Amino acid sequence: MGVARYWREIPSRYNLIGSKCNVCNEIFFPPIKICPNCRRKSIGKIEDYKLKGVGTVESFTIIRNAPPEFERNVPYVIALIKMEEGCYITGEIVDCEYDEIHIGMKVDACFRRIQQDGSAGAIYYGYKFRKAD
Amino acid sequence: MREVAVIGVGMTEFGELWEKSFRELVGEAGIKAIEDAGIEGERIDALYLGGMSAGRFIGQEHIASIAVEVAGLHGLHIPSTRVEAACASGGVAMHQAYIAVASGIYDIVVVGGAEKMTDVVGGEATDILASAADREWEAFLGLTFPGLYALMARYHMHKYGTTQEQLAMVAVKNHYNGSLNPKAQFRNRITVEDVLNSQIVADPLHLLDCSPISDGSAAVVLAPLDFAKKHCEKLVKISASVQANDAISLHRRKVFDGIPAAQHAAKKAYKMAGIEAKDIDVAEVHDCFTIAEIMAIEDLGFFEKGKGGKAVENGLTELEGEIPINTSGGLKAKGHPVGATGVAQIIEIVQQLRGEAGQRQVKEAKIGLTHNIGGSGGTAVVHILEVV
């Protein structure tokens, strides 16, 4: 199944723009409109926050059985990454050998092609992660 | 609020049922349930049907109307409602029906659950099931449904030392139980080696750590307990029905060694039933993947967090164990037609409590529990059933 095209327009996808609640100071990604800690008090007090893109692998898996759009990438690594700001992000790990990847590994974000509609369709870009030096 | 009883159960066989259409499956389960309940059609006040994605699996939406038609009740114009909560659709349908009967708005309510999943090919089912995850921020990036549970599995293994063998033992036990269940999709027994030698789907999960793609339908009939007392010989009441939700995406929840919504639902359910985890005699839990069963028995309070793997290894969850888990074979061996699963779990517990579970009967089972999860934990439903 193709992916809705409006997703191409989401700025957070390209710039890692999350949200900061100015009541409790927690940082969120993907962006939120209401803080789950402060709820009503947070309305109007949430602002955009650009993540530094630096984090640590909390868990990872190597996907070997993929949906049609990703079949040609198999096998690929998807990780749960704890960002320096405290929020977690799901993302692919690229540019390293699989046996190097471990829980606790430092990573940083990079801008990559994620998938495309068929062989000649729209290309979708976004963030992936690579091993940080 | 009125007390609610289950007065009838019925299900189809689970498996690759290419010879039966979606409507045939719904009809077969529904007819068996109302026959078991001994209820005339005109007594039925409402239908609820759990279904996850008939629109994508078979190109058919509006399945609640199909349910009322196959039940022959369309001429009576009773309300029929489809309930969707991914793999917890059946459990949430049960909860909605429970609310309807407990409130006094309806008396006799039929709850169905159905899915026909084997009519799509290749990666299509993987993609449809990925819609139970966050499409924008998880599936978009290539994360699959087994992948989500694989992330939790690796985290659990890293944090508590849970082993690949312990995961495999869940599948071995559930296939053994499935071998005693004539409705189960898989009735073959397997070994730990079989699991570990099967193809890797998403490290560390192998193919035999995963529940299958299945067709099937299940239905139960609910009624006020006072009605059931006059009508039934073997009384089973619902002493708790609790639904809890959470964020759809795993990364938003920040908890990777368990399912917070399930922990919350279990705590509320024990309170509602006035019992504790140790009072449960038998449980059907949502083992969509082997790690899910280990997390479930911890989240439900049967074992301490991190000790689930060891409990499985020590045989505590086997038929003769301390707390038999997934006597039906679970999602792993009985099969997992996603919309039907939550209702089928209720059926297994009702049969256990009525003493009708045949070779897999748990001795003197008086209180049973079901645990049904949608997505990676975005929805959790816990029911407690009791012999009256």
PDB file of N, CA, C and O in Angstrom, chain B residues 1-64:
ATOM      1  N   MET B   1     -26.014  -1.221  38.791  1.00  0.00           N
ATOM      2  CA  MET B   1     -25.454  -2.029  37.709  1.00  0.00           C
ATOM      3  C   MET B   1     -25.820  -3.506  37.899  1.00  0.00           C
ATOM      4  O   MET B   1     -25.750  -4.015  38.999  1.00  0.00           O
ATOM      5  N   ARG B   2     -26.201  -4.160  36.819  1.00  0.00           N
ATOM      6  CA  ARG B   2     -26.582  -5.572  36.928  1.00  0.00           C
ATOM      7  C   ARG B   2     -25.373  -6.495  36.749  1.00  0.00           C
ATOM      8  O   ARG B   2     -24.430  -6.151  36.036  1.00  0.00           O
ATOM      9  N   GLU B   3     -25.467  -7.660  37.355  1.00  0.00           N
ATOM     10  CA  GLU B   3     -24.425  -8.659  37.115  1.00  0.00           C
ATOM     11  C   GLU B   3     -24.707  -9.329  35.776  1.00  0.00           C
ATOM     12  O   GLU B   3     -25.864  -9.488  35.374  1.00  0.00           O
ATOM     13  N   VAL B   4     -23.619  -9.735  35.096  1.00  0.00           N
ATOM     14  CA  VAL B   4     -23.743 -10.246  33.730  1.00  0.00           C
ATOM     15  C   VAL B   4     -23.173 -11.666  33.640  1.00  0.00           C
ATOM     16  O   VAL B   4     -22.130 -11.956  34.241  1.00  0.00           O
ATOM     17  N   ALA B   5     -23.859 -12.529  32.909  1.00  0.00           N
ATOM     18  CA  ALA B   5     -23.395 -13.911  32.737  1.00  0.00           C
ATOM     19  C   ALA B   5     -23.175 -14.222  31.268  1.00  0.00           C
ATOM     20  O   ALA B   5     -23.760 -13.585  30.396  1.00  0.00           O
ATOM     21  N   VAL B   6     -22.301 -15.203  31.014  1.00  0.00           N
ATOM     22  CA  VAL B   6     -22.143 -15.740  29.656  1.00  0.00           C
ATOM     23  C   VAL B   6     -23.036 -16.967  29.581  1.00  0.00           C
ATOM     24  O   VAL B   6     -22.851 -17.919  30.340  1.00  0.00           O
ATOM     25  N   ILE B   7     -24.032 -16.949  28.687  1.00  0.00           N
ATOM     26  CA  ILE B   7     -24.972 -18.073  28.644  1.00  0.00           C
ATOM     27  C   ILE B   7     -24.810 -18.959  27.410  1.00  0.00           C
ATOM     28  O   ILE B   7     -25.461 -19.988  27.301  1.00  0.00           O
ATOM     29  N   GLY B   8     -23.939 -18.549  26.492  1.00  0.00           N
ATOM     30  CA  GLY B   8     -23.741 -19.400  25.317  1.00  0.00           C
ATOM     31  C   GLY B   8     -22.423 -19.085  24.645  1.00  0.00           C
ATOM     32  O   GLY B   8     -21.979 -17.928  24.653  1.00  0.00           O
ATOM     33  N   VAL B   9     -21.782 -20.106  24.083  1.00  0.00           N
ATOM     34  CA  VAL B   9     -20.520 -19.905  23.361  1.00  0.00           C
ATOM     35  C   VAL B   9     -20.519 -20.727  22.078  1.00  0.00           C
ATOM     36  O   VAL B   9     -21.134 -21.798  22.030  1.00  0.00           O
ATOM     37  N   GLY B  10     -19.819 -20.222  21.065  1.00  0.00           N
ATOM     38  CA  GLY B  10     -19.689 -20.992  19.828  1.00  0.00           C
ATOM     39  C   GLY B  10     -18.565 -20.436  18.978  1.00  0.00           C
ATOM     40  O   GLY B  10     -18.373 -19.221  18.925  1.00  0.00           O
ATOM     41  N   MET B  11     -17.810 -21.310  18.358  1.00  0.00           N
ATOM     42  CA  MET B  11     -16.753 -20.818  17.464  1.00  0.00           C
ATOM     43  C   MET B  11     -16.533 -21.773  16.309  1.00  0.00           C
ATOM     44  O   MET B  11     -16.904 -22.942  16.367  1.00  0.00           O
ATOM     45  N   THR B  12     -15.920 -21.236  15.269  1.00  0.00           N
ATOM     46  CA  THR B  12     -15.532 -22.078  14.146  1.00  0.00           C
ATOM     47  C   THR B  12     -14.173 -22.669  14.482  1.00  0.00           C
ATOM     48  O   THR B  12     -13.507 -22.237  15.419  1.00  0.00           O
ATOM     49  N   GLU B  13     -13.747 -23.610  13.688  1.00  0.00           N
ATOM     50  CA  GLU B  13     -12.350 -24.028  13.748  1.00  0.00           C
ATOM     51  C   GLU B  13     -11.526 -22.814  13.320  1.00  0.00           C
ATOM     52  O   GLU B  13     -12.008 -21.993  12.535  1.00  0.00           O
ATOM     53  N   PHE B  14     -10.311 -22.666  13.840  1.00  0.00           N
ATOM     54  CA  PHE B  14      -9.415 -21.613  13.359  1.00  0.00           C
ATOM     55  C   PHE B  14      -8.413 -22.234  12.389  1.00  0.00           C
ATOM     56  O   PHE B  14      -7.987 -23.359  12.577  1.00  0.00           O
ATOM     57  N   GLY B  15      -8.048 -21.472  11.356  1.00  0.00           N
ATOM     58  CA  GLY B  15      -7.050 -21.993  10.421  1.00  0.00           C
ATOM     59  C   GLY B  15      -7.163 -21.344   9.062  1.00  0.00           C
ATOM     60  O   GLY B  15      -7.682 -20.228   8.945  1.00  0.00           O
ATOM     61  N   GLU B  16      -6.657 -22.018   8.037  1.00  0.00           N
ATOM     62  CA  GLU B  16      -6.782 -21.514   6.666  1.00  0.00           C
ATOM     63  C   GLU B  16      -8.083 -22.073   6.121  1.00  0.00           C
ATOM     64  O   GLU B  16      -8.129 -23.199   5.628  1.00  0.00           O
ATOM     65  N   LEU B  17      -9.137 -21.281   6.228  1.00  0.00           N
ATOM     66  CA  LEU B  17     -10.474 -21.786   5.884  1.00  0.00           C
ATOM     67  C   LEU B  17     -10.914 -21.218   4.535  1.00  0.00           C
ATOM     68  O   LEU B  17     -11.845 -20.421   4.449  1.00  0.00           O
ATOM     69  N   TRP B  18     -10.216 -21.648   3.465  1.00  0.00           N
ATOM     70  CA  TRP B  18     -10.486 -21.066   2.147  1.00  0.00           C
ATOM     71  C   TRP B  18     -11.861 -21.449   1.617  1.00  0.00           C
ATOM     72  O   TRP B  18     -12.379 -20.820   0.700  1.00  0.00           O
ATOM     73  N   GLU B  19     -12.426 -22.527   2.172  1.00  0.00           N
ATOM     74  CA  GLU B  19     -13.710 -22.993   1.655  1.00  0.00           C
ATOM     75  C   GLU B  19     -14.877 -22.242   2.285  1.00  0.00           C
ATOM     76  O   GLU B  19     -16.031 -22.498   1.948  1.00  0.00           O
ATOM     77  N   LYS B  20     -14.572 -21.338   3.236  1.00  0.00           N
ATOM     78  CA  LYS B  20     -15.662 -20.620   3.896  1.00  0.00           C
ATOM     79  C   LYS B  20     -15.489 -19.115   3.748  1.00  0.00           C
ATOM     80  O   LYS B  20     -14.391 -18.596   3.926  1.00  0.00           O
ATOM     81  N   SER B  21     -16.584 -18.420   3.451  1.00  0.00           N
ATOM     82  CA  SER B  21     -16.514 -16.970   3.317  1.00  0.00           C
ATOM     83  C   SER B  21     -16.606 -16.323   4.691  1.00  0.00           C
ATOM     84  O   SER B  21     -16.947 -16.976   5.682  1.00  0.00           O
ATOM     85  N   PHE B  22     -16.333 -15.031   4.734  1.00  0.00           N
ATOM     86  CA  PHE B  22     -16.414 -14.268   5.986  1.00  0.00           C
ATOM     87  C   PHE B  22     -17.792 -14.436   6.608  1.00  0.00           C
ATOM     88  O   PHE B  22     -17.934 -14.726   7.787  1.00  0.00           O
ATOM     89  N   ARG B  23     -18.847 -14.275   5.773  1.00  0.00           N
ATOM     90  CA  ARG B  23     -20.198 -14.331   6.349  1.00  0.00           C
ATOM     91  C   ARG B  23     -20.541 -15.730   6.847  1.00  0.00           C
ATOM     92  O   ARG B  23     -21.234 -15.881   7.839  1.00  0.00           O
ATOM     93  N   GLU B  24     -20.011 -16.741   6.181  1.00  0.00           N
ATOM     94  CA  GLU B  24     -20.260 -18.106   6.660  1.00  0.00           C
ATOM     95  C   GLU B  24     -19.626 -18.326   8.034  1.00  0.00           C
ATOM     96  O   GLU B  24     -20.208 -18.978   8.898  1.00  0.00           O
ATOM     97  N   LEU B  25     -18.430 -17.777   8.190  1.00  0.00           N
ATOM     98  CA  LEU B  25     -17.736 -17.930   9.478  1.00  0.00           C
ATOM     99  C   LEU B  25     -18.517 -17.242  10.592  1.00  0.00           C
ATOM    100  O   LEU B  25     -18.726 -17.810  11.675  1.00  0.00           O
ATOM    101  N   VAL B  26     -18.963 -16.014  10.332  1.00  0.00           N
ATOM    102  CA  VAL B  26     -19.714 -15.253  11.338  1.00  0.00           C
ATOM    103  C   VAL B  26     -20.999 -16.007  11.681  1.00  0.00           C
ATOM    104  O   VAL B  26     -21.362 -16.163  12.855  1.00  0.00           O
ATOM    105  N   GLY B  27     -21.666 -16.513  10.641  1.00  0.00           N
ATOM    106  CA  GLY B  27     -22.922 -17.232  10.854  1.00  0.00           C
ATOM    107  C   GLY B  27     -22.719 -18.506  11.661  1.00  0.00           C
ATOM    108  O   GLY B  27     -23.459 -18.797  12.599  1.00  0.00           O
ATOM    109  N   GLU B  28     -21.670 -19.262  11.311  1.00  0.00           N
ATOM    110  CA  GLU B  28     -21.424 -20.536  11.987  1.00  0.00           C
ATOM    111  C   GLU B  28     -21.176 -20.340  13.491  1.00  0.00           C
ATOM    112  O   GLU B  28     -21.780 -21.034  14.326  1.00  0.00           O
ATOM    113  N   ALA B  29     -20.335 -19.366  13.816  1.00  0.00           N
ATOM    114  CA  ALA B  29     -20.029 -19.120  15.239  1.00  0.00           C
ATOM    115  C   ALA B  29     -21.276 -18.621  15.966  1.00  0.00           C
ATOM    116  O   ALA B  29     -21.586 -19.061  17.082  1.00  0.00           O
ATOM    117  N   GLY B  30     -21.991 -17.694  15.319  1.00  0.00           N
ATOM    118  CA  GLY B  30     -23.171 -17.097  15.951  1.00  0.00           C
ATOM    119  C   GLY B  30     -24.255 -18.130  16.213  1.00  0.00           C
ATOM    120  O   GLY B  30     -24.850 -18.170  17.299  1.00  0.00           O
ATOM    121  N   ILE B  31     -24.507 -19.002  15.229  1.00  0.00           N
ATOM    122  CA  ILE B  31     -25.556 -20.019  15.397  1.00  0.00           C
ATOM    123  C   ILE B  31     -25.189 -20.982  16.522  1.00  0.00           C
ATOM    124  O   ILE B  31     -26.013 -21.317  17.379  1.00  0.00           O
ATOM    125  N   LYS B  32     -23.913 -21.405  16.559  1.00  0.00           N
ATOM    126  CA  LYS B  32     -23.486 -22.307  17.639  1.00  0.00           C
ATOM    127  C   LYS B  32     -23.694 -21.651  19.003  1.00  0.00           C
ATOM    128  O   LYS B  32     -24.120 -22.301  19.957  1.00  0.00           O
ATOM    129  N   ALA B  33     -23.398 -20.348  19.086  1.00  0.00           N
ATOM    130  CA  ALA B  33     -23.514 -19.647  20.379  1.00  0.00           C
ATOM    131  C   ALA B  33     -24.969 -19.543  20.826  1.00  0.00           C
ATOM    132  O   ALA B  33     -25.284 -19.776  21.999  1.00  0.00           O
ATOM    133  N   ILE B  34     -25.860 -19.212  19.901  1.00  0.00           N
ATOM    134  CA  ILE B  34     -27.259 -19.072  20.338  1.00  0.00           C
ATOM    135  C   ILE B  34     -27.906 -20.432  20.575  1.00  0.00           C
ATOM    136  O   ILE B  34     -28.767 -20.580  21.437  1.00  0.00           O
ATOM    137  N   GLU B  35     -27.425 -21.464  19.858  1.00  0.00           N
ATOM    138  CA  GLU B  35     -27.907 -22.825  20.151  1.00  0.00           C
ATOM    139  C   GLU B  35     -27.468 -23.239  21.547  1.00  0.00           C
ATOM    140  O   GLU B  35     -28.244 -23.793  22.325  1.00  0.00           O
ATOM    141  N   ASP B  36     -26.198 -22.953  21.840  1.00  0.00           N
ATOM    142  CA  ASP B  36     -25.662 -23.299  23.165  1.00  0.00           C
ATOM    143  C   ASP B  36     -26.433 -22.554  24.259  1.00  0.00           C
ATOM    144  O   ASP B  36     -26.697 -23.095  25.332  1.00  0.00           O
ATOM    145  N   ALA B  37     -26.811 -21.311  23.956  1.00  0.00           N
ATOM    146  CA  ALA B  37     -27.545 -20.501  24.945  1.00  0.00           C
ATOM    147  C   ALA B  37     -29.016 -20.912  25.032  1.00  0.00           C
ATOM    148  O   ALA B  37     -29.707 -20.603  26.006  1.00  0.00           O
ATOM    149  N   GLY B  38     -29.497 -21.594  24.009  1.00  0.00           N
ATOM    150  CA  GLY B  38     -30.905 -21.979  23.990  1.00  0.00           C
ATOM    151  C   GLY B  38     -31.835 -20.775  23.888  1.00  0.00           C
ATOM    152  O   GLY B  38     -32.903 -20.730  24.482  1.00  0.00           O
ATOM    153  N   ILE B  39     -31.398 -19.798  23.103  1.00  0.00           N
ATOM    154  CA  ILE B  39     -32.130 -18.524  22.987  1.00  0.00           C
ATOM    155  C   ILE B  39     -32.801 -18.429  21.614  1.00  0.00           C
ATOM    156  O   ILE B  39     -32.200 -18.800  20.606  1.00  0.00           O
ATOM    157  N   GLU B  40     -34.010 -17.944  21.592  1.00  0.00           N
ATOM    158  CA  GLU B  40     -34.683 -17.671  20.317  1.00  0.00           C
ATOM    159  C   GLU B  40     -34.186 -16.332  19.788  1.00  0.00           C
ATOM    160  O   GLU B  40     -33.931 -15.404  20.571  1.00  0.00           O
ATOM    161  N   GLY B  41     -34.086 -16.236  18.460  1.00  0.00           N
ATOM    162  CA  GLY B  41     -33.556 -15.024  17.850  1.00  0.00           C
ATOM    163  C   GLY B  41     -34.253 -13.743  18.294  1.00  0.00           C
ATOM    164  O   GLY B  41     -33.612 -12.720  18.530  1.00  0.00           O
ATOM    165  N   GLU B  42     -35.559 -13.829  18.449  1.00  0.00           N
ATOM    166  CA  GLU B  42     -36.290 -12.592  18.777  1.00  0.00           C
ATOM    167  C   GLU B  42     -36.002 -12.071  20.184  1.00  0.00           C
ATOM    168  O   GLU B  42     -36.351 -10.937  20.515  1.00  0.00           O
ATOM    169  N   ARG B  43     -35.324 -12.910  21.012  1.00  0.00           N
ATOM    170  CA  ARG B  43     -34.955 -12.439  22.357  1.00  0.00           C
ATOM    171  C   ARG B  43     -33.705 -11.541  22.308  1.00  0.00           C
ATOM    172  O   ARG B  43     -33.390 -10.867  23.279  1.00  0.00           O
ATOM    173  N   ILE B  44     -32.970 -11.626  21.184  1.00  0.00           N
ATOM    174  CA  ILE B  44     -31.692 -10.894  21.128  1.00  0.00           C
ATOM    175  C   ILE B  44     -31.942  -9.400  20.929  1.00  0.00           C
ATOM    176  O   ILE B  44     -32.694  -8.992  20.055  1.00  0.00           O
ATOM    177  N   ASP B  45     -31.309  -8.600  21.787  1.00  0.00           N
ATOM    178  CA  ASP B  45     -31.519  -7.148  21.753  1.00  0.00           C
ATOM    179  C   ASP B  45     -30.465  -6.406  20.935  1.00  0.00           C
ATOM    180  O   ASP B  45     -30.730  -5.306  20.459  1.00  0.00           O
ATOM    181  N   ALA B  46     -29.264  -6.968  20.860  1.00  0.00           N
ATOM    182  CA  ALA B  46     -28.199  -6.237  20.152  1.00  0.00           C
ATOM    183  C   ALA B  46     -27.051  -7.171  19.809  1.00  0.00           C
ATOM    184  O   ALA B  46     -26.872  -8.220  20.434  1.00  0.00           O
ATOM    185  N   LEU B  47     -26.284  -6.777  18.796  1.00  0.00           N
ATOM    186  CA  LEU B  47     -25.067  -7.498  18.397  1.00  0.00           C
ATOM    187  C   LEU B  47     -23.874  -6.545  18.442  1.00  0.00           C
ATOM    188  O   LEU B  47     -24.001  -5.364  18.105  1.00  0.00           O
ATOM    189  N   TYR B  48     -22.739  -7.091  18.843  1.00  0.00           N
ATOM    190  CA  TYR B  48     -21.462  -6.369  18.715  1.00  0.00           C
ATOM    191  C   TYR B  48     -20.498  -7.307  18.003  1.00  0.00           C
ATOM    192  O   TYR B  48     -20.395  -8.473  18.377  1.00  0.00           O
ATOM    193  N   LEU B  49     -19.814  -6.810  16.999  1.00  0.00           N
ATOM    194  CA  LEU B  49     -18.893  -7.653  16.231  1.00  0.00           C
ATOM    195  C   LEU B  49     -17.498  -7.025  16.215  1.00  0.00           C
ATOM    196  O   LEU B  49     -17.318  -5.916  15.712  1.00  0.00           O
ATOM    197  N   GLY B  50     -16.543  -7.760  16.761  1.00  0.00           N
ATOM    198  CA  GLY B  50     -15.148  -7.306  16.731  1.00  0.00           C
ATOM    199  C   GLY B  50     -14.518  -7.679  15.405  1.00  0.00           C
ATOM    200  O   GLY B  50     -14.653  -8.813  14.952  1.00  0.00           O
ATOM    201  N   GLY B  51     -13.866  -6.731  14.769  1.00  0.00           N
ATOM    202  CA  GLY B  51     -13.173  -7.014  13.511  1.00  0.00           C
ATOM    203  C   GLY B  51     -12.106  -5.959  13.306  1.00  0.00           C
ATOM    204  O   GLY B  51     -12.356  -4.780  13.530  1.00  0.00           O
ATOM    205  N   MET B  52     -10.910  -6.388  12.879  1.00  0.00           N
ATOM    206  CA  MET B  52      -9.834  -5.405  12.742  1.00  0.00           C
ATOM    207  C   MET B  52      -9.796  -4.764  11.368  1.00  0.00           C
ATOM    208  O   MET B  52      -9.779  -3.552  11.234  1.00  0.00           O
ATOM    209  N   SER B  53      -9.756  -5.572  10.309  1.00  0.00           N
ATOM    210  CA  SER B  53      -9.483  -4.953   9.014  1.00  0.00           C
ATOM    211  C   SER B  53     -10.110  -5.717   7.849  1.00  0.00           C
ATOM    212  O   SER B  53      -9.438  -6.017   6.865  1.00  0.00           O
ATOM    213  N   ALA B  54     -11.416  -6.014   7.965  1.00  0.00           N
ATOM    214  CA  ALA B  54     -12.086  -6.706   6.861  1.00  0.00           C
ATOM    215  C   ALA B  54     -11.944  -5.891   5.576  1.00  0.00           C
ATOM    216  O   ALA B  54     -11.836  -6.443   4.479  1.00  0.00           O
ATOM    217  N   GLY B  55     -11.901  -4.586   5.711  1.00  0.00           N
ATOM    218  CA  GLY B  55     -11.768  -3.709   4.547  1.00  0.00           C
ATOM    219  C   GLY B  55     -10.530  -4.014   3.733  1.00  0.00           C
ATOM    220  O   GLY B  55     -10.568  -3.988   2.499  1.00  0.00           O
ATOM    221  N   ARG B  56      -9.442  -4.315   4.400  1.00  0.00           N
ATOM    222  CA  ARG B  56      -8.211  -4.599   3.652  1.00  0.00           C
ATOM    223  C   ARG B  56      -7.997  -6.088   3.418  1.00  0.00           C
ATOM    224  O   ARG B  56      -7.417  -6.460   2.415  1.00  0.00           O
ATOM    225  N   PHE B  57      -8.448  -6.929   4.332  1.00  0.00           N
ATOM    226  CA  PHE B  57      -8.244  -8.364   4.126  1.00  0.00           C
ATOM    227  C   PHE B  57      -9.170  -8.920   3.037  1.00  0.00           C
ATOM    228  O   PHE B  57      -8.764  -9.752   2.241  1.00  0.00           O
ATOM    229  N   ILE B  58     -10.440  -8.493   3.053  1.00  0.00           N
ATOM    230  CA  ILE B  58     -11.373  -9.064   2.070  1.00  0.00           C
ATOM    231  C   ILE B  58     -12.144  -7.988   1.296  1.00  0.00           C
ATOM    232  O   ILE B  58     -13.060  -8.299   0.550  1.00  0.00           O
ATOM    233  N   GLY B  59     -11.782  -6.705   1.527  1.00  0.00           N
ATOM    234  CA  GLY B  59     -12.446  -5.632   0.779  1.00  0.00           C
ATOM    235  C   GLY B  59     -13.884  -5.407   1.205  1.00  0.00           C
ATOM    236  O   GLY B  59     -14.696  -4.900   0.418  1.00  0.00           O
ATOM    237  N   GLN B  60     -14.205  -5.779   2.426  1.00  0.00           N
ATOM    238  CA  GLN B  60     -15.581  -5.614   2.897  1.00  0.00           C
ATOM    239  C   GLN B  60     -15.602  -4.809   4.196  1.00  0.00           C
ATOM    240  O   GLN B  60     -15.026  -5.222   5.188  1.00  0.00           O
ATOM    241  N   GLU B  61     -16.251  -3.656   4.154  1.00  0.00           N
ATOM    242  CA  GLU B  61     -16.506  -2.918   5.391  1.00  0.00           C
ATOM    243  C   GLU B  61     -17.961  -3.150   5.773  1.00  0.00           C
ATOM    244  O   GLU B  61     -18.641  -3.950   5.153  1.00  0.00           O
ATOM    245  N   HIS B  62     -18.423  -2.435   6.782  1.00  0.00           N
ATOM    246  CA  HIS B  62     -19.822  -2.509   7.194  1.00  0.00           C
ATOM    247  C   HIS B  62     -20.199  -3.930   7.630  1.00  0.00           C
ATOM    248  O   HIS B  62     -21.301  -4.416   7.344  1.00  0.00           O
ATOM    249  N   ILE B  63     -19.283  -4.566   8.331  1.00  0.00           N
ATOM    250  CA  ILE B  63     -19.487  -5.977   8.680  1.00  0.00           C
ATOM    251  C   ILE B  63     -20.531  -6.179   9.776  1.00  0.00           C
ATOM    252  O   ILE B  63     -21.055  -7.284   9.929  1.00  0.00           O
ATOM    253  N   ALA B  64     -20.872  -5.128  10.519  1.00  0.00           N
ATOM    254  CA  ALA B  64     -21.916  -5.274  11.548  1.00  0.00           C
ATOM    255  C   ALA B  64     -23.248  -5.600  10.892  1.00  0.00           C
ATOM    256  O   ALA B  64     -24.063  -6.352  11.425  1.00  0.00           O
TER     257      ALA B  64
END
